[in-house]
């Protein structure tokens, strides 16, 4: 319980300098980008499903509820855009952490 309080009271610089267990084991891009990729994949699937459902409704091939196609289209597009916006945010976060670590390493070396 005390280690949790110590982690909460640390400054952002100290938090950035803490070695993360995942980062020590893997330095793969998958570590950073797996969540946005999954969100974009779900968004793309929902968008495609909404397109198919809307096509089925407008072509009167099956008995499809009226609002199901547009709802899937909008939710899929929302997930897709969220994932696309998330990628540059992660890039900036990784770059900023790297710069903080380099600056701290230079400061401690002198």
Coordinates of C-alpha atoms in Angstrom, one line a residue:
X1 CA 0.0 0.0 0.0
X2 CA 2.9 2.4 0.7
X3 CA 4.5 1.8 -2.7
X4 CA 1.2 2.9 -4.3
X5 CA 1.3 6.1 -2.3
X6 CA 4.9 6.7 -3.3
X7 CA 4.1 6.2 -7.0
X8 CA 1.2 8.7 -6.7
X9 CA 3.4 11.3 -5.1
X10 CA 6.2 11.1 -7.6
X11 CA 6.8 13.9 -10.1
X12 CA 6.1 13.3 -13.8
X13 CA 9.8 13.4 -14.5
X14 CA 10.5 10.7 -12.0
X15 CA 7.6 8.6 -13.3
X16 CA 9.0 8.9 -16.8
X17 CA 12.4 7.8 -15.7
X18 CA 11.1 4.7 -13.8
X19 CA 12.0 1.6 -15.8
X20 CA 8.8 -0.2 -16.9
X21 CA 8.9 -4.0 -16.7
X22 CA 7.3 -4.3 -20.2
X23 CA 9.7 -1.9 -21.7
X24 CA 12.7 -3.7 -20.3
X25 CA 11.5 -7.0 -21.7
X26 CA 10.4 -5.7 -25.1
X27 CA 11.3 -2.6 -27.1
X28 CA 8.8 -3.5 -29.9
X29 CA 6.4 -1.0 -31.4
X30 CA 3.6 -3.4 -30.6
X31 CA 4.0 -2.4 -26.9
X32 CA 3.0 1.1 -27.7
X33 CA 0.6 0.7 -30.6
X34 CA -1.4 -2.4 -29.8
X35 CA -4.4 -0.5 -28.3
X36 CA -4.9 1.9 -31.2
X37 CA -4.5 -0.9 -33.7
X38 CA -7.2 -2.9 -32.0
X39 CA -9.5 0.1 -31.8
X40 CA -9.0 0.8 -35.5
X41 CA -9.6 -2.8 -36.4
X42 CA -12.9 -2.9 -34.4
X43 CA -13.9 0.4 -36.0
X44 CA -13.2 -0.9 -39.5
X45 CA -15.2 -4.0 -38.8
X46 CA -18.1 -2.1 -37.5
X47 CA -18.0 0.3 -40.3
X48 CA -17.9 -2.5 -42.9
X49 CA -20.8 -4.3 -41.1
X50 CA -22.8 -1.0 -41.1
X51 CA -22.2 -0.6 -44.8
X52 CA -23.4 -4.1 -45.5
X53 CA -26.5 -3.8 -43.3
X54 CA -27.4 -0.4 -44.8
X55 CA -27.0 -1.9 -48.3
X56 CA -29.3 -4.8 -47.3
X57 CA -31.9 -2.4 -46.0
X58 CA -31.9 -0.1 -48.9
X59 CA -31.9 -2.9 -51.5
X60 CA -34.8 -4.5 -49.5
X61 CA -33.2 -7.9 -49.7
X62 CA -33.8 -8.9 -46.1
X63 CA -35.8 -7.7 -43.1
X64 CA -33.3 -5.4 -41.5
X65 CA -34.2 -2.8 -38.8
X66 CA -34.1 0.8 -40.1
X67 CA -31.5 2.3 -37.7
X68 CA -29.1 -0.7 -37.4
X69 CA -27.0 0.2 -40.5
X70 CA -26.5 3.9 -39.6
X71 CA -25.8 3.1 -36.0
X72 CA -23.1 0.6 -36.9
X73 CA -21.7 3.1 -39.5
X74 CA -21.4 5.9 -37.0
X75 CA -20.0 3.8 -34.1
X76 CA -17.4 2.2 -36.5
X77 CA -16.4 5.6 -37.8
X78 CA -16.0 6.9 -34.3
X79 CA -13.8 4.0 -33.3
X80 CA -11.7 4.3 -36.5
X81 CA -11.1 8.1 -36.1
X82 CA -10.3 7.6 -32.4
X83 CA -7.6 5.1 -33.2
X84 CA -6.2 7.2 -36.0
X85 CA -5.9 10.2 -33.7
X86 CA -4.4 8.1 -30.9
X87 CA -1.3 7.1 -33.0
X88 CA 0.2 10.7 -33.2
X89 CA -0.5 11.2 -29.5
X90 CA 1.5 8.0 -28.6
X91 CA 4.3 9.1 -30.9
X92 CA 4.6 12.4 -29.1
X93 CA 4.5 10.7 -25.7
X94 CA 7.3 8.3 -26.6
X95 CA 9.4 11.1 -28.1
X96 CA 8.9 13.2 -24.9
X97 CA 9.8 10.3 -22.6
X98 CA 13.0 9.7 -24.6
X99 CA 14.0 13.4 -24.4
X100 CA 13.4 13.5 -20.7
X101 CA 15.5 10.4 -20.2
X102 CA 18.3 11.8 -22.3
X103 CA 18.2 15.1 -20.6
X104 CA 18.3 13.4 -17.2
X105 CA 21.2 11.1 -18.3
X106 CA 23.2 14.2 -19.5
X107 CA 22.5 16.0 -16.2
X108 CA 23.6 13.1 -14.0
X109 CA 26.7 12.5 -16.2
X110 CA 28.1 15.9 -15.5

